[in-house]
Every structure is written in structure tokens, then in C-alpha cells.
Amino acid sequence: MATLPKIRDFDDPAYNPMELDALSFGRHEDPYPLYHRMRAEGPVHPISFREAVGLPDKVFGGRRSFCVVGFEEASKILVDPVNFSNKAYGENLGRAFGQSITIMDPPDHTPWRRIFQKIFLPQYVTQWGDTIVDPVVDQLMSAFQPTGRADLVAQFTHLYPFHVIYEQLALPKDDIDLFHKLAIAQTDYVNMDKAVEAGEKLGEYFKAIVDQRRAEPGDDLITRLALTEVEGQFLPEEVLISFLRQLMNAAGDTTYRGTSVLLTALLQNPEQLEAIRQDRALIPAAIEEALRWDGPVGMLMRTAVNDLELGGTFVPAGSMVFVLAAAVNRDPAIWPEPDRFDIFRAKKPHFSFARGPHMCVGQHLARVEMTRALHAVLDRLAGLRLDPDMPPPQLRGAMMRVPDHIHVRFEPNGSPPPR
Ligand code: HEM
């Protein structure tokens, strides 16, 4: 039996990426008044995203940049990879992930995307709901259910989607904290050297484990990807390893934020939480509304390939184009009273999973995870309410949004009723 490689920590083990949110993504309580003002002035603005929201920019600072807040313009950009390239991500995400599909444009992007997309089709991820998501959720909730109080971020949302992906990849449980640290650090845009180091440490580990799973196949996602062949050849190492690095981050970080926003919104609107308690068929609408209202990924990046005109503004080739998905999701022409969280509003496709060729590969899994998490919260935490003795949850951030804490009370030991 081949020996499993051991994942290595940062050279400076004291480095803590859990603190990176503030500088990398912002601490804004409410960026939406700014987005509404920008939209009122026009759909396209000659400014970079980080400058617009007042964040330092060590990566793209000084480049010709445009922010897009218009619904029509954003829709056009995301489905037009000929004029708007994803290569922009090569300078931030790409430095940690490597040549992941996020950095590629069609036609290079198309065949790899097809392979990865197949793995995350709804029919497969629904099964994972039973085999992986429910057990992970169950284990985490069992730890705090008897106490009658919890911080749902620290004890639940910040853990479960990461644990789900680690289970899918069959990573050794003893090293979960270190995997988590490396996964998160890959998006440390303020300490890019740490993001690169995280990518290197994960990369050397995944190369070894891919070899090991080819020799001794298991029933996990790494084995499946390691054995996938195209025209008699295994996937190119760079594409495979980069995808695994991206999964470690993308699968956990976004769903943690999305679930935290969903729970915050429902706890702040107890009548809507009660409506879902009475009718679980409302859960899908609640998830889509949370994603629209305060989606985890507030901004998407592209590079203009050609000189072009966008919403009446000239955009020269080579410019950075920042699509403010968060602003577009609150366009009052599409969603009346857009700042209101309302699970009963008419369903219209939001921008939180993007559009076009790069639309989120993991969207079906994210929905399954959020659905299972919300069912478990309703099943197990009877009388769930905000803790009156603790500060209420406050969503923070501009590029990515999440509350630091969700302090709640519930009836201790409420046993789960049969579903
Ligand atoms: C609520 C949860 C999630 C949100 C809001 C989200 C959001 C997004 C967005 C906006 C993009 C497109 C970025 C762009 O076009 O610039 C994307 C791409 C991607 N997501 Fe997600 N995501 C979520 C969950 C997941 C999960 C669970 C996985 C893992 C299976 C995942 C894997 C990916 C991958 C691999 C891509 C790259 C696709 C490509 O470039 O073709 N995501 N995601």
C-alpha cells in the first residue's frame, strides 16, 4: 500500500488567513447606497472596483479600469468571452490556483469545463446530499444542539461546506484544520506571497495523492478525476491540480457565506422564517432570494479584449472590467424594492452564480448544501431566534459578504421530527 503524503503547513505556521477578510474583501456594513448612486449616474464608471469601495489594491492598482453596474451591460459582458476575457483572474486567483478553468477562455476552456461540469450535475449532487452533506451537518449540529445556544457561523456555516468537499475528496480527517487554512489563504489578495505558498503546498500534496489514487483507486472525487481520460490520456496535470486547488476554496468559501447570509436574513425576518417552518416548499425561493439579496461574490472580473463601447462609455482594449454582480442584483427596474429581503417576490434569474460559459460549476451542489442545512436548522433547532444578550448579526464586506457571528438561542435537545 502506497504511503499517503502529508500536507505541509506554511513556512511561518503563525500566519492566520482567517483574518484576511477585512483587507481582502472589506468590512463595509452596507455598500448598497454607493451602488444605487453609481447606477443612478450611469451603467459604466471609469474606476476600479477596489477604488470605488475604498479598498487597497496591490494587484491591479493603476490599471485602466471600469466598473459595470447596469443590468444590460453586465448581461452582455458575461456571455461574451470573445470581447471580455477571463485572463484577468490570472493575476490574482491564478497565482494560487494555477491554470484553472476560471482563467481560461473558450475554446480552451470548453472541453475541461465539460468534464468538470459533468461531475456536479444535479443527479449526482442530490445523492451527495444523503451520503455526505446530511452526515456532516448532523455531526456539527449534534455538538451544539444540547446547549440551547450557538454562534451559527463559528460552529456551523464556516465549517460544513468545507467539510463536505474534504469528504468528497477523501482527505485525511486529522489534517482538516490545515487544509482549511491553506484553502482560505489562496484568496489572500493582500499577502499574495501567502496565497502563492498555499497553492504550492496544496499542489505538491495533490500531485502525490493523484498518483496514490491511480495506484489504489477509492470511491472519491480525486480518484474519479485522476482516472478520467480524454482520448486515451489522463487529464493534463496542471489542469487537474489547478481544479483541485480551486475546489478547495470555491466549494467551501462561497457556500459558507451564502448560508450565513440566508440564516441572517431569515432571523432578521422571523415572519419569513415562520412561513418556511409552516411550508418547507418555500426553501428554494428563500435560497434564491438570499443569493440575490446579498450574494457571496459581489464582483466578477474580465479584461476587455478589443476597443469597444459599453453603455455609452469607450472602453479601450486591455482595460479591467469589474462587473458588480451585487449592484446588478439590486436593480430596482428588475426587482422592485430591491433592498428588501422577500422570499415571496417573483422569481427572476440573479447574477450570483454569474452567467455564460463560466457560470458556477458548483451551483447545484451549493443549492443542495444550503437546502440540507436549512432543513436541519428547522428540524433540530426548535424555537430558533437571535440571542437577545448578544450583538445581532451584521453582514460585512464589499467583494465578498458574510457576518462575523450569528448568535442564536433555541430549545436545547429538541429532537429532529421525521421529515
Ligand atoms: C453559494 C455558493 C456559490 C456561489 C455564490 C458561487 C459563485 C460563483 C461565481 C459567481 C462564479 C463565476 C465567476 C466568474 O464568472 O467570474 C463561479 C465559478 C465557479 N464555481 Fe462557484 N459558487 C458557489 C459554490 C460553488 C461550489 C459548491 C463549487 C464546487 C463544486 C464551485 C465551483 C466553482 C468553479 C470550479 C467555478 C469556475 C467555473 C468556470 O470558470 O468555468 N462553486 N462560482
Coordinates of C-alpha atoms and ligand atoms in Angstrom, one line a residue:
M1 CA 0.0 0.0 0.0
A2 CA 1.4 3.4 -1.0
T3 CA 2.1 5.8 1.8
L4 CA -0.2 8.9 1.9
P5 CA 1.7 12.2 1.6
K6 CA 1.5 14.6 4.5
I7 CA 0.2 18.1 3.8
R8 CA 2.7 20.8 4.8
D9 CA 1.9 24.0 6.8
F10 CA 3.0 27.5 5.9
D11 CA 6.7 28.1 6.4
D12 CA 5.5 30.6 9.1
P13 CA 2.9 28.5 10.9
A14 CA 1.8 31.6 12.9
Y15 CA 0.3 33.1 9.7
N16 CA -3.5 33.2 10.1
P17 CA -5.5 33.6 6.9
M18 CA -8.8 33.6 8.9
E19 CA -8.1 37.3 9.5
L20 CA -7.8 38.2 5.8
D21 CA -11.4 39.1 5.2
A22 CA -11.1 42.8 6.3
L23 CA -8.4 43.9 3.9
S24 CA -9.1 41.5 1.1
F25 CA -12.8 41.8 0.9
G26 CA -13.7 44.9 3.1
R27 CA -15.7 45.5 6.3
H28 CA -18.4 47.6 4.7
E29 CA -21.7 47.2 6.6
D30 CA -23.8 48.4 3.6
P31 CA -22.2 49.0 0.2
Y32 CA -25.6 49.3 -1.4
P33 CA -26.3 53.0 -1.1
L34 CA -23.0 53.5 -3.1
Y35 CA -24.1 51.0 -5.8
H36 CA -27.5 52.7 -6.0
R37 CA -25.8 56.1 -6.5
M38 CA -23.5 54.7 -9.1
R39 CA -26.4 53.1 -11.0
A40 CA -28.3 56.4 -10.9
E41 CA -25.4 58.1 -12.6
G42 CA -24.9 55.5 -15.4
P43 CA -24.2 51.9 -16.1
V44 CA -20.4 52.1 -16.6
H45 CA -17.9 54.1 -14.5
P46 CA -14.2 54.7 -15.2
I47 CA -12.9 53.5 -11.9
S48 CA -11.6 50.2 -10.5
F49 CA -13.8 48.2 -8.1
R50 CA -11.4 48.4 -5.1
E51 CA -11.0 52.1 -5.6
A52 CA -14.8 52.6 -5.8
V53 CA -15.3 50.8 -2.5
G54 CA -12.2 52.2 -0.9
L55 CA -10.0 49.1 -0.6
P56 CA -6.3 49.0 -1.2
D57 CA -5.3 47.3 -4.5
K58 CA -1.9 45.7 -4.6
V59 CA -2.6 43.7 -7.7
F60 CA -4.5 45.8 -10.3
G61 CA -3.8 49.3 -8.9
G62 CA -3.0 51.9 -11.6
R63 CA -4.6 50.0 -14.4
R64 CA -7.2 51.5 -16.7
S65 CA -10.4 50.2 -15.1
F66 CA -14.2 50.3 -15.4
C67 CA -17.0 49.3 -13.0
V68 CA -20.2 48.0 -14.5
V69 CA -23.4 48.3 -12.5
G70 CA -26.0 48.2 -15.4
F71 CA -28.1 45.1 -15.7
E72 CA -28.0 45.0 -19.5
E73 CA -24.3 45.7 -19.8
A74 CA -23.5 43.1 -17.2
S75 CA -25.6 40.5 -19.0
K76 CA -23.8 41.3 -22.3
I77 CA -20.3 41.0 -20.8
L78 CA -20.7 37.7 -19.1
V79 CA -21.9 35.9 -22.2
D80 CA -19.3 37.4 -24.5
P81 CA -15.9 35.8 -23.9
V82 CA -14.7 37.0 -27.3
N83 CA -14.7 40.6 -26.1
F84 CA -14.4 40.0 -22.3
S85 CA -11.6 37.6 -21.3
N86 CA -11.3 35.7 -18.0
K87 CA -7.5 36.0 -18.2
A88 CA -7.8 38.9 -15.7
Y89 CA -8.1 36.3 -13.0
G90 CA -4.6 35.0 -13.9
E91 CA -3.1 37.8 -11.8
N92 CA -4.9 37.0 -8.5
L93 CA -6.7 33.7 -8.4
G94 CA -4.4 32.2 -11.0
R95 CA -1.3 32.8 -8.9
A96 CA -2.6 30.4 -6.3
F97 CA -4.8 28.0 -8.3
G98 CA -2.6 27.8 -11.5
Q99 CA -4.2 27.3 -14.9
S100 CA -7.7 26.6 -13.6
I101 CA -10.8 26.8 -15.8
T102 CA -11.6 30.2 -14.3
I103 CA -8.6 31.7 -16.1
M104 CA -9.2 30.2 -19.5
D105 CA -11.4 31.5 -22.3
P106 CA -13.3 29.4 -24.9
P107 CA -12.3 27.3 -26.9
D108 CA -9.5 26.2 -24.4
H109 CA -12.0 26.4 -21.5
T110 CA -14.8 24.4 -23.2
P111 CA -13.5 20.7 -23.0
W112 CA -12.2 20.9 -19.4
R113 CA -15.3 22.7 -18.3
R114 CA -17.4 20.0 -19.8
I115 CA -15.6 17.3 -17.9
F116 CA -15.8 19.1 -14.5
Q117 CA -19.4 20.1 -15.1
K118 CA -20.5 16.5 -15.6
I119 CA -19.3 15.6 -12.1
F120 CA -21.5 18.3 -10.5
L121 CA -24.7 17.6 -12.4
P122 CA -27.9 17.7 -10.2
Q123 CA -28.5 13.9 -10.4
Y124 CA -25.1 13.3 -8.7
V125 CA -25.1 16.1 -6.2
T126 CA -28.5 15.2 -4.9
Q127 CA -27.1 11.8 -3.9
W128 CA -24.3 13.5 -2.1
G129 CA -27.0 15.3 -0.1
D130 CA -27.8 12.0 1.6
T131 CA -24.3 10.4 1.7
I132 CA -22.1 13.4 2.5
V133 CA -24.0 16.6 3.3
D134 CA -26.5 15.3 5.9
P135 CA -23.9 13.4 7.9
V136 CA -21.6 16.4 8.0
V137 CA -24.4 18.7 9.1
D138 CA -25.7 16.2 11.6
Q139 CA -22.3 15.8 13.3
L140 CA -21.7 19.6 13.6
M141 CA -25.2 20.3 14.9
S142 CA -25.0 17.4 17.4
A143 CA -22.1 19.2 19.1
F144 CA -24.2 22.3 20.0
Q145 CA -27.8 21.3 19.9
P146 CA -27.9 20.2 23.6
T147 CA -26.7 23.6 24.8
G148 CA -29.6 25.8 23.5
R149 CA -27.3 28.5 22.2
A150 CA -24.7 28.8 19.4
D151 CA -22.8 31.0 17.1
L152 CA -24.0 29.5 13.8
V153 CA -21.0 31.0 11.9
A154 CA -18.2 29.6 14.1
Q155 CA -20.0 26.3 14.9
F156 CA -21.8 25.6 11.7
T157 CA -21.7 27.7 8.5
H158 CA -18.0 28.3 8.5
L159 CA -17.3 24.5 8.7
Y160 CA -19.9 22.4 6.9
P161 CA -19.3 23.2 3.2
F162 CA -15.5 22.8 3.7
H163 CA -16.0 19.5 5.5
V164 CA -18.3 18.4 2.6
I165 CA -15.7 19.0 0.0
Y166 CA -12.9 17.4 2.1
E167 CA -15.2 14.3 2.4
Q168 CA -15.8 14.2 -1.3
L169 CA -12.0 14.4 -1.9
A170 CA -11.5 11.8 0.9
L171 CA -8.8 13.9 2.6
P172 CA -7.4 12.7 5.9
K173 CA -9.6 14.0 8.7
D174 CA -6.7 14.6 11.1
D175 CA -5.4 17.4 8.9
I176 CA -8.7 19.2 8.2
D177 CA -7.7 22.4 10.0
L178 CA -4.6 22.7 7.9
F179 CA -6.4 22.0 4.7
H180 CA -8.9 24.7 5.7
K181 CA -6.2 27.2 6.4
L182 CA -4.5 26.6 3.0
A183 CA -7.8 26.6 1.1
I184 CA -8.7 30.0 2.5
A185 CA -5.3 31.5 2.2
Q186 CA -5.4 31.1 -1.6
T187 CA -7.5 34.2 -1.8
D188 CA -5.3 36.4 0.4
Y189 CA -5.1 39.3 -2.0
V190 CA -3.2 41.4 0.5
N191 CA -0.4 38.9 1.1
M192 CA -0.2 37.4 -2.4
D193 CA 3.0 35.6 -1.4
K194 CA 1.0 33.6 1.2
A195 CA -1.7 32.8 -1.5
V196 CA 1.1 31.5 -3.8
E197 CA 2.6 29.5 -0.9
A198 CA -0.8 27.9 -0.1
G199 CA -1.2 27.0 -3.8
E200 CA 2.3 25.4 -3.8
K201 CA 1.7 23.4 -0.7
L202 CA -1.7 22.1 -1.9
G203 CA -0.2 21.5 -5.4
E204 CA 2.6 19.3 -4.1
Y205 CA 0.2 17.4 -1.9
F206 CA -2.4 16.8 -4.7
K207 CA 0.3 15.6 -7.2
A208 CA 1.3 12.9 -4.7
I209 CA -2.2 12.0 -3.9
V210 CA -3.3 11.8 -7.5
D211 CA -0.5 9.2 -8.1
Q212 CA -1.6 7.3 -5.0
R213 CA -5.3 7.2 -6.0
R214 CA -4.3 6.0 -9.5
A215 CA -2.4 3.1 -7.9
E216 CA -5.1 2.4 -5.3
P217 CA -8.4 3.8 -6.5
G218 CA -11.1 4.8 -4.0
D219 CA -14.7 5.9 -4.2
D220 CA -13.9 9.7 -4.1
L221 CA -13.7 12.7 -6.4
I222 CA -9.9 12.7 -6.6
T223 CA -9.9 9.1 -7.8
R224 CA -12.6 9.9 -10.3
L225 CA -10.7 12.9 -11.7
A226 CA -7.3 11.1 -11.6
L227 CA -8.7 8.3 -13.7
T228 CA -10.6 10.5 -16.2
E229 CA -9.1 10.1 -19.7
V230 CA -9.5 12.2 -22.8
E231 CA -8.6 10.3 -26.0
G232 CA -6.7 7.7 -24.0
Q233 CA -4.7 10.3 -21.9
F234 CA -5.2 11.3 -18.3
L235 CA -6.1 15.0 -17.8
P236 CA -3.1 17.3 -18.0
E237 CA -1.5 17.6 -14.6
E238 CA -1.7 21.4 -14.5
V239 CA -5.5 21.4 -15.3
L240 CA -6.3 18.6 -12.8
I241 CA -4.2 20.0 -9.9
S242 CA -5.5 23.6 -10.5
F243 CA -9.1 22.4 -10.5
L244 CA -8.5 20.6 -7.2
R245 CA -6.9 23.7 -5.7
Q246 CA -9.8 25.8 -6.8
L247 CA -12.4 23.3 -5.5
M248 CA -10.8 23.5 -2.0
N249 CA -11.6 27.2 -1.9
A250 CA -14.6 27.8 -4.2
A251 CA -16.7 24.9 -2.9
G252 CA -16.4 26.0 0.7
D253 CA -15.9 29.7 1.0
T254 CA -18.9 30.8 -1.1
T255 CA -21.4 28.3 0.3
Y256 CA -20.3 29.3 3.9
R257 CA -21.0 32.9 3.0
G258 CA -24.3 32.1 1.2
T259 CA -25.6 30.0 4.1
S260 CA -24.6 32.7 6.6
V261 CA -26.5 35.3 4.6
L262 CA -29.6 33.1 4.3
L263 CA -29.7 32.4 8.1
T264 CA -29.1 36.1 8.9
A265 CA -31.9 37.2 6.6
L266 CA -34.4 34.7 8.0
L267 CA -33.5 35.5 11.6
Q268 CA -33.9 39.2 10.9
N269 CA -37.3 38.5 9.2
P270 CA -38.8 36.0 11.6
E271 CA -42.2 36.0 9.9
Q272 CA -40.5 34.6 6.7
L273 CA -38.7 32.0 8.8
E274 CA -42.0 31.0 10.3
A275 CA -43.6 30.8 6.8
I276 CA -40.9 28.4 5.8
R277 CA -41.4 26.4 9.0
Q278 CA -45.0 26.1 8.0
D279 CA -44.2 25.2 4.4
R280 CA -40.8 23.8 3.5
A281 CA -41.7 24.1 -0.2
L282 CA -40.6 27.7 0.3
I283 CA -37.0 26.8 0.9
P284 CA -35.8 27.0 -2.8
A285 CA -37.3 30.5 -3.1
A286 CA -35.6 31.6 0.2
I287 CA -32.2 30.3 -1.1
E288 CA -32.5 32.2 -4.4
E289 CA -33.7 35.3 -2.6
A290 CA -30.7 35.2 -0.2
L291 CA -28.3 34.8 -3.1
R292 CA -29.9 37.7 -4.9
W293 CA -30.3 40.0 -1.9
D294 CA -26.7 39.6 -0.7
G295 CA -24.8 37.1 -2.8
P296 CA -21.4 35.9 -1.6
V297 CA -19.5 37.0 -4.7
G298 CA -20.2 40.8 -5.2
M299 CA -17.8 41.4 -8.1
L300 CA -16.6 39.5 -11.2
M301 CA -13.6 40.4 -13.3
R302 CA -12.9 40.5 -17.0
T303 CA -10.4 42.1 -19.4
A304 CA -11.6 44.0 -22.5
V305 CA -10.0 42.2 -25.5
N306 CA -10.9 44.8 -28.1
D307 CA -11.7 48.5 -28.0
L308 CA -15.4 48.7 -27.5
E309 CA -18.3 50.9 -26.4
L310 CA -20.2 49.8 -23.3
G311 CA -23.3 51.6 -22.0
G312 CA -22.2 54.8 -23.8
T313 CA -18.6 54.7 -22.5
F314 CA -15.5 54.0 -24.6
V315 CA -13.5 51.0 -23.1
P316 CA -10.1 50.6 -24.6
A317 CA -8.6 47.1 -25.2
G318 CA -6.7 45.8 -22.2
S319 CA -8.9 47.6 -19.6
M320 CA -10.0 45.8 -16.5
V321 CA -13.8 45.4 -16.4
F322 CA -15.3 44.8 -13.0
V323 CA -18.9 43.6 -13.1
L324 CA -20.6 44.5 -9.8
A325 CA -23.0 41.5 -9.5
A326 CA -24.1 42.8 -6.1
A327 CA -25.2 46.1 -7.6
V328 CA -26.9 44.4 -10.6
N329 CA -28.8 42.1 -8.2
R330 CA -30.4 45.1 -6.6
D331 CA -31.5 46.9 -9.8
P332 CA -35.0 48.3 -8.9
A333 CA -36.1 48.1 -12.5
I334 CA -35.9 44.3 -12.2
W335 CA -36.5 43.7 -8.5
P336 CA -38.9 46.3 -7.0
E337 CA -37.8 47.5 -3.6
P338 CA -34.5 45.6 -4.1
D339 CA -33.1 46.2 -0.7
R340 CA -35.9 44.3 0.9
F341 CA -35.3 40.5 1.6
D342 CA -38.6 38.9 0.4
I343 CA -38.8 35.2 -0.3
F344 CA -42.2 35.8 -1.9
R345 CA -41.0 38.0 -4.7
A346 CA -41.4 36.9 -8.3
K347 CA -38.5 34.7 -9.3
K348 CA -36.0 36.2 -11.8
P349 CA -32.5 34.9 -12.6
H350 CA -29.9 36.7 -10.4
F351 CA -26.2 37.1 -11.1
S352 CA -24.8 35.4 -8.0
F353 CA -23.7 32.4 -9.9
A354 CA -22.7 34.6 -12.9
R355 CA -23.9 33.9 -16.5
G356 CA -22.4 32.5 -19.7
P357 CA -19.5 30.0 -20.1
H358 CA -18.1 30.5 -16.6
M359 CA -21.4 30.2 -14.7
C360 CA -20.7 28.4 -11.4
V361 CA -19.9 24.7 -11.9
G362 CA -20.9 24.0 -8.3
Q363 CA -24.3 25.8 -8.2
H364 CA -26.3 22.6 -7.9
L365 CA -24.1 21.4 -5.1
A366 CA -24.4 24.8 -3.3
R367 CA -28.2 24.6 -3.5
V368 CA -28.2 21.1 -2.2
E369 CA -25.9 22.1 0.7
M370 CA -27.9 25.2 1.6
T371 CA -31.2 23.2 1.4
R372 CA -30.0 20.4 3.6
A373 CA -28.5 23.0 6.1
L374 CA -31.8 24.9 6.3
H375 CA -33.8 21.7 6.8
A376 CA -31.5 20.7 9.6
V377 CA -31.8 24.1 11.3
L378 CA -35.6 23.8 11.2
D379 CA -35.7 20.2 12.2
R380 CA -33.2 20.4 15.1
L381 CA -33.3 24.0 16.5
A382 CA -36.8 24.4 17.7
G383 CA -37.7 28.0 18.7
L384 CA -34.7 29.3 16.8
R385 CA -34.2 33.1 17.4
L386 CA -31.5 35.7 17.7
D387 CA -29.8 35.7 21.1
P388 CA -31.1 38.8 22.9
D389 CA -27.9 39.0 25.1
M390 CA -25.5 39.1 22.1
P391 CA -24.9 41.6 19.3
P392 CA -27.2 40.9 16.3
P393 CA -25.5 39.5 13.1
Q394 CA -24.0 42.2 10.9
L395 CA -23.2 41.4 7.2
R396 CA -19.9 42.9 6.2
G397 CA -17.7 43.2 3.1
A398 CA -17.8 44.5 -0.4
M399 CA -16.2 42.0 -2.6
M400 CA -17.5 39.1 -0.6
R401 CA -20.1 39.4 2.2
V402 CA -20.6 37.5 5.4
P403 CA -21.5 38.2 9.1
D404 CA -18.7 37.5 11.7
H405 CA -21.2 35.8 14.0
I406 CA -24.8 34.7 14.2
H407 CA -25.6 34.3 17.9
V408 CA -28.8 32.3 18.4
R409 CA -30.9 30.6 21.1
F410 CA -33.2 27.6 20.6
E411 CA -34.8 24.9 22.7
P412 CA -32.0 22.5 23.9
N413 CA -32.3 18.9 22.9
G414 CA -35.2 19.5 20.6
S415 CA -35.2 16.1 18.8
P416 CA -35.5 16.1 15.0
P417 CA -39.0 15.3 13.8
P418 CA -39.2 12.9 10.9
R419 CA -39.1 14.6 7.5
Ligands
HEM1 C1 -23.4 29.8 -2.9 C2 -22.3 29.3 -3.4 C3 -21.5 29.7 -4.6 C4 -21.5 30.9 -5.2 C5 -22.3 32.1 -4.9 C6 -20.6 30.7 -6.4 C7 -20.3 31.7 -7.3 C8 -19.6 31.6 -8.4 C9 -19.4 32.5 -9.5 C10 -20.0 33.9 -9.4 C11 -18.7 32.0 -10.4 C12 -18.2 32.7 -11.8 C13 -17.1 33.6 -11.6 C14 -16.9 34.4 -12.9 O1 -17.6 34.2 -13.9 O2 -16.1 35.3 -12.9 C15 -18.3 30.7 -10.0 C16 -17.5 29.8 -10.7 C17 -17.1 28.6 -10.2 N1 -17.5 27.9 -9.1 FE1 -18.9 28.7 -7.8 N2 -20.1 29.5 -6.4 C18 -20.6 28.8 -5.3 C19 -20.4 27.5 -5.0 C20 -19.5 26.6 -5.6 C21 -19.3 25.2 -5.3 C22 -20.0 24.5 -4.2 C23 -18.3 24.8 -6.1 C24 -17.7 23.4 -6.1 C25 -18.2 22.4 -6.7 C26 -18.0 25.9 -7.0 C27 -17.0 25.8 -8.0 C28 -16.9 26.7 -9.0 C29 -15.9 26.6 -10.1 C30 -15.0 25.4 -10.3 C31 -16.1 27.8 -10.9 C32 -15.3 28.1 -12.2 C33 -16.2 27.8 -13.4 C34 -15.6 28.2 -14.7 O3 -14.8 29.2 -14.7 O4 -16.0 27.7 -15.7 N3 -18.7 26.9 -6.7 N4 -18.9 30.4 -8.8

